[in-house]
Coordinates of C-alpha atoms and ligand atoms in Angstrom, one line a residue:
M931 CA 0.0 0.0 0.0
K932 CA 1.2 3.5 -0.8
L933 CA 0.0 6.0 1.8
L934 CA 0.4 9.7 1.6
T935 CA 0.3 11.4 5.0
V936 CA -0.1 15.1 5.5
V937 CA 1.0 16.9 8.7
G938 CA 1.6 20.5 9.5
A939 CA 1.0 21.4 13.2
R940 CA 2.7 20.3 16.4
P941 CA 0.0 17.8 17.6
Q942 CA 0.1 16.1 14.2
F943 CA 3.8 15.5 14.4
I944 CA 3.3 13.6 17.6
K945 CA 0.5 11.4 16.2
A946 CA 2.5 10.8 13.0
A947 CA 5.5 9.7 15.0
V948 CA 3.6 6.6 16.2
G949 CA 1.8 6.1 12.9
S950 CA 4.8 6.3 10.6
R951 CA 6.8 3.9 12.8
V952 CA 4.2 1.2 12.4
F953 CA 3.0 1.8 8.8
R954 CA 6.6 1.9 7.3
K955 CA 7.3 -1.6 8.5
K956 CA 5.0 -3.0 5.8
H957 CA 4.0 -0.1 3.5
T958 CA 5.3 2.9 1.6
E959 CA 4.6 6.3 3.2
I960 CA 5.1 9.6 1.5
L961 CA 5.2 12.3 4.2
V962 CA 4.1 15.9 3.4
H963 CA 4.7 18.8 5.8
T964 CA 2.5 21.7 4.9
G965 CA 4.7 24.1 6.9
Q966 CA 1.8 25.4 9.0
H967 CA 4.1 25.3 12.1
Y968 CA 7.6 26.2 11.1
D969 CA 9.7 27.5 14.0
A970 CA 12.4 25.1 15.0
N971 CA 10.8 24.6 18.5
M972 CA 7.3 24.1 16.9
S973 CA 8.5 21.6 14.2
D974 CA 12.1 20.4 13.8
I975 CA 12.5 19.5 17.5
F976 CA 9.6 17.0 17.2
F977 CA 11.1 15.3 14.1
E978 CA 14.4 15.0 15.9
E979 CA 13.3 13.9 19.4
M980 CA 10.6 11.5 18.1
D981 CA 12.6 10.1 15.1
I982 CA 9.9 11.1 12.7
P983 CA 11.0 10.4 9.1
H984 CA 12.2 13.5 7.2
P985 CA 9.2 14.9 5.1
D986 CA 9.4 14.1 1.4
Y987 CA 7.8 17.5 0.7
N988 CA 7.7 20.7 2.8
L989 CA 5.2 23.2 1.3
G990 CA 6.2 26.2 3.4
I991 CA 2.6 27.4 3.8
S992 CA 1.7 29.2 7.0
G993 CA 0.0 32.2 8.5
G994 CA -2.5 34.5 6.8
S995 CA -6.2 34.0 7.0
H996 CA -7.6 30.5 7.5
G997 CA -9.2 30.5 4.0
K998 CA -6.0 31.6 2.3
M999 CA -3.8 29.1 4.2
T1000 CA -6.2 26.2 3.5
G1001 CA -6.7 27.1 -0.1
E1002 CA -2.9 27.4 -0.8
M1003 CA -2.4 24.0 0.9
L1004 CA -5.2 22.4 -1.1
T1005 CA -3.6 23.5 -4.4
A1006 CA -0.1 22.4 -3.5
I1007 CA -1.3 19.0 -2.1
E1008 CA -3.3 18.3 -5.2
E1009 CA -0.2 18.6 -7.3
I1010 CA 1.7 16.2 -5.1
L1011 CA -1.3 13.7 -5.2
L1012 CA -1.3 13.8 -9.0
K1013 CA 2.4 13.1 -9.1
E1014 CA 2.5 10.4 -6.4
Q1015 CA -0.8 8.6 -7.1
P1016 CA -1.1 7.1 -3.6
D1017 CA -3.7 4.4 -2.7
M1018 CA -4.8 6.4 0.3
M1019 CA -4.5 9.8 2.1
L1020 CA -3.9 9.7 5.8
V1021 CA -4.7 12.8 7.9
Y1022 CA -4.6 13.5 11.7
G1023 CA -6.6 15.8 13.9
D1024 CA -8.4 19.0 13.1
T1025 CA -6.0 21.6 11.7
N1026 CA -6.2 23.6 8.5
S1027 CA -3.6 21.1 7.1
T1028 CA -6.0 18.2 7.9
L1029 CA -8.9 19.8 6.0
A1030 CA -6.8 20.9 3.0
A1031 CA -5.4 17.4 2.6
A1032 CA -8.8 15.7 2.9
L1033 CA -10.4 18.0 0.3
A1034 CA -7.5 17.7 -2.2
A1035 CA -7.7 13.9 -2.0
V1036 CA -11.4 13.3 -2.1
K1037 CA -11.7 15.5 -5.2
L1038 CA -9.3 13.2 -6.9
H1039 CA -11.2 10.1 -5.7
I1040 CA -8.4 9.1 -3.4
P1041 CA -9.9 7.6 -0.2
V1042 CA -9.2 9.6 2.9
A1043 CA -8.4 8.0 6.3
H1044 CA -9.0 10.3 9.2
V1045 CA -7.3 9.6 12.6
E1046 CA -8.8 11.4 15.7
S1047 CA -12.2 11.4 14.1
G1048 CA -15.5 12.2 15.7
N1049 CA -14.8 14.6 18.5
R1050 CA -17.3 17.4 18.6
F1051 CA -17.3 20.8 20.5
G1052 CA -20.8 21.7 19.5
T1053 CA -20.0 25.1 18.0
L1054 CA -19.0 26.1 14.4
D1055 CA -17.3 29.2 15.9
S1056 CA -14.3 26.9 16.5
P1057 CA -12.1 26.5 13.3
E1058 CA -11.1 23.0 14.6
E1059 CA -14.8 21.9 14.7
V1060 CA -15.3 23.0 11.1
N1061 CA -12.2 21.2 10.0
R1062 CA -13.1 18.0 11.9
I1063 CA -16.7 17.8 10.7
C1064 CA -15.8 18.4 7.1
T1065 CA -12.9 16.0 7.2
D1066 CA -15.1 13.3 8.8
H1067 CA -17.8 13.7 6.2
V1068 CA -15.4 13.3 3.2
S1069 CA -13.4 10.5 4.7
A1070 CA -13.8 6.9 3.5
I1071 CA -12.5 5.4 6.8
R1072 CA -12.5 7.0 10.2
F1073 CA -10.6 6.2 13.4
A1074 CA -12.0 7.5 16.7
C1075 CA -9.8 7.6 19.7
T1076 CA -12.6 7.0 22.2
Q1077 CA -16.1 5.5 22.4
S1078 CA -17.8 8.9 22.8
A1079 CA -16.1 10.1 19.5
L1080 CA -17.4 6.9 17.7
D1081 CA -20.9 7.6 19.1
S1082 CA -20.8 11.1 17.6
L1083 CA -19.9 9.6 14.2
V1084 CA -22.8 7.1 14.5
K1085 CA -25.2 10.0 15.3
E1086 CA -24.1 11.7 12.1
N1087 CA -24.7 8.5 10.1
L1088 CA -21.0 8.0 9.7
G1089 CA -20.9 4.6 11.5
T1090 CA -19.9 2.6 8.4
N1091 CA -16.1 2.3 8.2
S1092 CA -15.7 4.0 11.5
Y1093 CA -13.7 2.3 14.2
C1094 CA -12.7 3.0 17.8
V1095 CA -8.9 2.2 17.9
G1096 CA -7.6 4.2 20.9
D1097 CA -5.6 7.3 20.9
P1098 CA -2.2 7.7 19.2
M1099 CA -1.4 10.3 21.8
Y1100 CA -1.6 7.5 24.4
D1101 CA 0.6 5.3 22.2
A1102 CA 3.1 8.2 22.1
F1103 CA 2.9 8.8 25.9
L1104 CA 3.6 5.2 26.7
Y1105 CA 6.4 4.9 24.1
Y1106 CA 8.3 8.0 25.1
R1107 CA 7.5 8.3 28.8
E1108 CA 10.6 6.5 30.0
K1109 CA 12.9 8.6 27.9
A1110 CA 11.1 11.8 29.1
E1111 CA 11.4 10.8 32.7
K1112 CA 15.2 10.6 32.5
L1113 CA 15.5 14.0 30.9
T1114 CA 17.4 16.9 32.5
F1115 CA 17.0 20.2 30.7
E1116 CA 16.8 23.9 31.0
M1117 CA 14.1 26.0 29.4
K1118 CA 14.6 29.2 27.4
G1119 CA 12.8 32.2 28.8
L1120 CA 11.1 34.6 26.5
D1121 CA 13.9 37.1 27.3
G1122 CA 16.6 34.6 26.2
S1123 CA 17.5 33.6 29.8
R1124 CA 18.0 30.0 30.9
I1125 CA 15.4 28.7 33.3
S1126 CA 15.6 25.5 35.4
V1127 CA 12.6 23.4 36.0
P1128 CA 11.5 24.2 39.6
K1129 CA 11.0 21.4 42.2
R1130 CA 7.3 22.2 42.6
F1131 CA 5.4 23.8 39.7
Y1132 CA 2.2 23.9 37.8
Y1133 CA 2.2 23.4 34.1
M1134 CA 0.1 25.6 31.8
T1135 CA -0.4 25.9 28.1
C1136 CA -2.9 28.4 26.7
H1137 CA -3.0 29.4 23.0
R1138 CA -6.6 29.3 21.7
Q1139 CA -8.1 32.4 20.2
E1140 CA -11.0 32.4 22.8
N1141 CA -8.4 32.8 25.6
T1142 CA -5.7 34.8 24.0
G1143 CA -7.4 37.0 21.4
D1144 CA -8.4 39.5 24.1
P1145 CA -5.5 40.4 26.3
Q1146 CA -7.9 41.0 29.3
I1147 CA -9.0 37.4 29.2
L1148 CA -5.4 36.1 29.1
A1149 CA -4.5 38.6 31.9
E1150 CA -7.3 37.0 34.1
I1151 CA -6.0 33.5 33.5
L1152 CA -2.5 34.6 34.3
S1153 CA -3.6 36.3 37.5
A1154 CA -5.1 33.0 38.7
M1155 CA -1.8 31.2 38.1
D1156 CA 0.1 34.0 39.8
A1157 CA -2.0 33.5 42.9
L1158 CA -0.9 29.8 43.4
D1159 CA 1.5 28.4 46.0
A1160 CA 4.2 27.5 43.4
S1161 CA 5.6 28.7 40.1
T1162 CA 3.8 28.0 36.8
V1163 CA 5.7 26.9 33.8
Y1164 CA 4.0 28.4 30.7
P1165 CA 5.6 27.7 27.3
V1166 CA 4.2 30.4 25.1
H1167 CA 2.9 29.5 21.6
P1168 CA 4.4 31.9 19.0
R1169 CA 1.0 33.3 18.1
N1170 CA 0.8 34.8 21.7
H1171 CA 4.3 36.2 22.1
K1172 CA 3.3 39.8 21.6
T1173 CA 0.3 39.7 23.9
V1174 CA 2.2 37.9 26.6
Q1175 CA 5.2 40.3 26.4
M1176 CA 2.8 43.2 26.8
L1177 CA 1.1 41.6 29.9
M1178 CA 4.5 40.7 31.4
D1179 CA 5.7 44.3 31.2
K1180 CA 2.4 45.6 32.7
H1181 CA 1.8 43.1 35.5
H1182 CA 5.3 42.0 36.8
Y1183 CA 4.1 38.5 37.7
K1184 CA 5.9 36.8 40.6
Q1185 CA 5.1 33.1 40.0
L1186 CA 5.0 32.8 36.3
L1187 CA 7.8 31.4 34.2
F1188 CA 7.2 32.4 30.6
V1189 CA 9.3 30.1 28.3
E1190 CA 9.7 29.4 24.6
P1191 CA 7.8 26.3 23.4
V1192 CA 9.5 23.1 24.6
G1193 CA 9.9 19.8 22.8
Y1194 CA 7.6 16.8 23.2
L1195 CA 9.9 14.9 25.7
E1196 CA 10.2 18.1 27.8
S1197 CA 6.5 18.6 27.7
I1198 CA 5.9 15.0 28.9
Y1199 CA 8.4 15.6 31.6
L1200 CA 6.6 18.7 32.7
V1201 CA 3.2 17.1 32.7
S1202 CA 4.4 14.1 34.6
N1203 CA 6.1 16.2 37.3
A1204 CA 3.7 19.1 37.7
E1205 CA 1.5 19.5 40.7
K1206 CA -1.5 20.2 38.4
V1207 CA -2.1 21.2 34.8
V1208 CA -4.1 24.1 33.3
T1209 CA -4.6 24.2 29.6
D1210 CA -6.9 24.8 26.6
S1211 CA -5.1 22.1 24.6
G1212 CA -6.8 19.0 23.5
G1213 CA -3.6 17.0 23.6
L1214 CA -2.4 18.3 27.0
Q1215 CA -5.8 17.5 28.6
R1216 CA -5.3 13.8 27.7
E1217 CA -1.7 13.7 28.7
A1218 CA -2.6 15.1 32.2
F1219 CA -5.1 12.2 32.4
F1220 CA -2.5 9.6 31.3
A1221 CA -0.1 11.0 33.9
E1222 CA -2.9 11.0 36.5
K1223 CA -2.6 14.8 37.1
K1224 CA -5.5 17.0 37.9
C1225 CA -6.3 19.1 34.9
V1226 CA -8.4 22.3 34.6
T1227 CA -9.4 23.1 31.0
V1228 CA -10.1 26.7 30.3
L1229 CA -12.8 26.2 27.6
D1230 CA -16.5 26.3 27.3
F1231 CA -16.9 22.9 25.9
V1232 CA -16.0 19.3 26.7
V1233 CA -14.0 17.7 23.9
W1234 CA -12.7 14.6 25.7
P1235 CA -15.5 13.5 28.1
E1236 CA -13.5 10.4 29.1
T1237 CA -11.0 12.7 30.9
M1238 CA -13.8 14.3 33.1
I1239 CA -14.4 11.2 35.2
G1240 CA -14.0 11.8 39.0
N1241 CA -13.2 15.5 38.5
R1242 CA -9.9 14.5 37.0
N1243 CA -10.4 17.2 34.4
Q1244 CA -12.8 20.1 34.9
L1245 CA -13.9 23.0 32.7
A1246 CA -13.3 26.5 34.0
K1247 CA -14.3 29.9 32.7
P1248 CA -11.4 32.2 32.0
L1249 CA -12.0 33.8 35.4
K1250 CA -9.5 33.8 38.3
G1251 CA -12.1 32.6 40.9
D1252 CA -13.3 29.7 38.8
I1253 CA -9.8 28.5 37.8
L1254 CA -8.7 28.6 41.4
A1255 CA -11.8 26.9 42.6
K1256 CA -11.5 24.1 40.1
L1257 CA -7.8 23.6 40.8
A1258 CA -8.7 23.2 44.5
T1259 CA -11.3 20.5 43.8
P1260 CA -9.7 17.2 44.5
Q1261 CA -9.7 14.5 41.8
E1262 CA -10.9 11.0 42.7
I1263 CA -8.6 8.6 41.0
S1264 CA -11.1 5.8 40.6
C1265 CA -10.8 5.1 36.9
K1266 CA -9.3 1.7 36.2
D1267 CA -10.4 1.5 32.6
A1268 CA -8.2 2.5 29.8
P1269 CA -10.6 4.7 27.8
F1270 CA -7.9 5.7 25.4
G1271 CA -7.2 2.2 24.1
D1272 CA -4.4 -0.3 24.7
G1273 CA -1.4 1.8 23.5
D1274 CA -1.4 0.1 20.1
S1275 CA -3.8 2.3 18.1
A1276 CA -1.4 2.6 15.2
Q1277 CA -1.3 -1.2 14.8
H1278 CA -5.1 -1.3 14.8
I1279 CA -5.3 1.6 12.2
C1280 CA -2.8 -0.2 10.0
R1281 CA -4.8 -3.4 10.1
Y1282 CA -8.1 -1.7 9.2
L1283 CA -6.4 0.2 6.4
E1284 CA -5.1 -3.1 5.0
E1285 CA -8.6 -4.7 5.1
F1286 CA -10.1 -1.6 3.5
Q1287 CA -7.5 -1.7 0.7
K1288 CA -8.0 -5.4 0.1
E1289 CA -11.7 -4.9 -0.4
R1290 CA -11.1 -2.1 -2.9
V1291 CA -8.9 -3.9 -5.3
Ligands
UD1_2380 C1 -3.2 25.4 15.1 C2 -4.5 24.6 14.9 C3 -5.0 24.2 16.3 C4 -3.9 23.5 17.2 C5 -2.7 24.4 17.2 C6 -1.6 23.5 17.8 C7 -5.9 25.3 13.0 C8 -7.1 25.9 12.6 N1 -5.6 25.3 14.3 O1 -3.5 26.6 15.7 O2 -6.0 23.2 16.2 O3 -4.4 23.4 18.5 O4 -2.3 24.6 15.8 O5 -0.6 24.2 18.3 O6 -5.2 24.7 12.2 N2 3.2 30.7 14.1 C9 4.6 31.0 14.2 N3 5.5 30.0 14.3 C10 5.1 28.7 14.2 C11 3.7 28.4 14.1 C12 2.8 29.4 14.0 O7 5.0 32.2 14.3 O8 5.9 27.8 14.2 C13 2.3 31.8 14.0 C14 1.7 31.8 12.5 O9 2.4 32.5 11.6 C15 0.3 32.3 12.8 C16 0.0 32.0 14.2 O10 1.2 31.6 14.8 O11 0.3 33.7 12.6 C17 -1.1 31.0 14.4 O12 -0.7 29.8 13.7 P1 -1.7 28.8 13.1 O13 -1.0 27.6 12.5 O14 -2.6 29.6 12.1 O15 -2.7 28.4 14.2 P2 -2.5 27.8 15.7 O16 -3.0 28.8 16.6 O17 -1.1 27.4 15.8
UDP2381 N1 3.5 20.5 23.7 C1 4.9 20.6 23.4 N2 5.6 21.7 23.7 C2 4.9 22.8 24.3 C3 3.6 22.7 24.5 C4 2.9 21.6 24.2 O1 5.5 19.6 23.0 O2 5.6 23.8 24.5 C5 2.8 19.3 23.4 C6 1.9 18.7 24.4 O3 2.5 18.0 25.4 C7 0.9 17.9 23.6 C8 0.9 18.7 22.3 O4 2.0 19.5 22.3 O5 1.5 16.7 23.3 C9 -0.4 19.5 22.2 O6 -0.4 20.3 21.1 P1 -1.1 21.7 21.0 O7 -1.5 22.2 22.4 O8 -0.3 22.6 20.2 O9 -2.4 21.4 20.1 P2 -3.8 20.8 20.5 O10 -3.6 19.6 21.3 O11 -4.6 21.8 21.2 O12 -4.4 20.5 19.2

């Protein structure tokens, strides 16, 4: 089988790391990087740390409006598909790169396989929701990470060729955890300084438009973290650098360590050693769950209901009082199930793709 995989953003590199390792044992994979994330600490570091194969193509497309970015990617991916003639297109997650690749392929009648299918936020205001719904509906085969995601697909009449295989982020967590645990590293402050990982700390990531588009909202979230009993490590996504810099200058936070984005292994180290986690990231919510750390998700909607069991993950409004109250609510560690699969999702995906391909030819 000849697969063509498209990635472009940080969370997709992580999922592709586990997928490519498995698929390439038996099949040919062409890897396309759209360029959506391009800073060394948002892209190269993942390929190096996780041994992801070097992309066969890098389109260098990033920034600008969502329509422009997606349209440019679609055009460029179409050209590659015409040249490479793969049996199948493989896409991960919900980014603009995911949608562009799925559309380019389906229009050329190349079947699309969508990994991390079925999650729903319940609002089309979210660009990720739009990308995921459209991708799911044009895909020929869909892989849900959890039962609730599969249920959503069934509700949308997409039950045929949809499978619950587990979460590639869980595969990655199990595979790299040991390496991450042994790590000693320093982080790079936004001002270029070297920062050691404190003994006790909270870990926070926050990059979504809803929380960072209006500086006052981000200021409220930061003031909650500044009121805690230990430092907070906050790797700042490049889209938020300017806003964060402005807030840092204005508020002189005492407990916040603003650092450049860290690599995957460093991030797993941080989540595994943090007191608690505060985030608006879909990936970090699950990693907090895998590491059995209390998580507070600053969003209005539940994306990963399986993580919410026993208050292990709770939604909070972007308000100091609500974030602190949720952080203070103890988690009941009573979940013995593995709602994110058996750590072998990539193997299951590979097997279903092989069966699908066999039926086609
Ligand atoms: C994207 C995904 C989001 C995912 C996030 C992961 C979409 C719609 N959203 O959001 O689902 O949670 O990635 O991190 O695809 N930038 C840099 N350097 C980089 C990367 C980005 O400066 O290495 C800048 C871009 O130029 C752009 C801004 O950051 O101006 C936002 O990047 P973009 O890829 O559009 O969206 P994300 O917020 O990263
Ligand atoms: N992550 C990372 N470095 C950072 C922040 C996060 O490697 O500085 C990892 C994090 O551990 C998780 C993934 O990036 O594995 C989540 O990606 P992101 O938050 O960018 O996207 P989302 O999950 O929201 O789609």
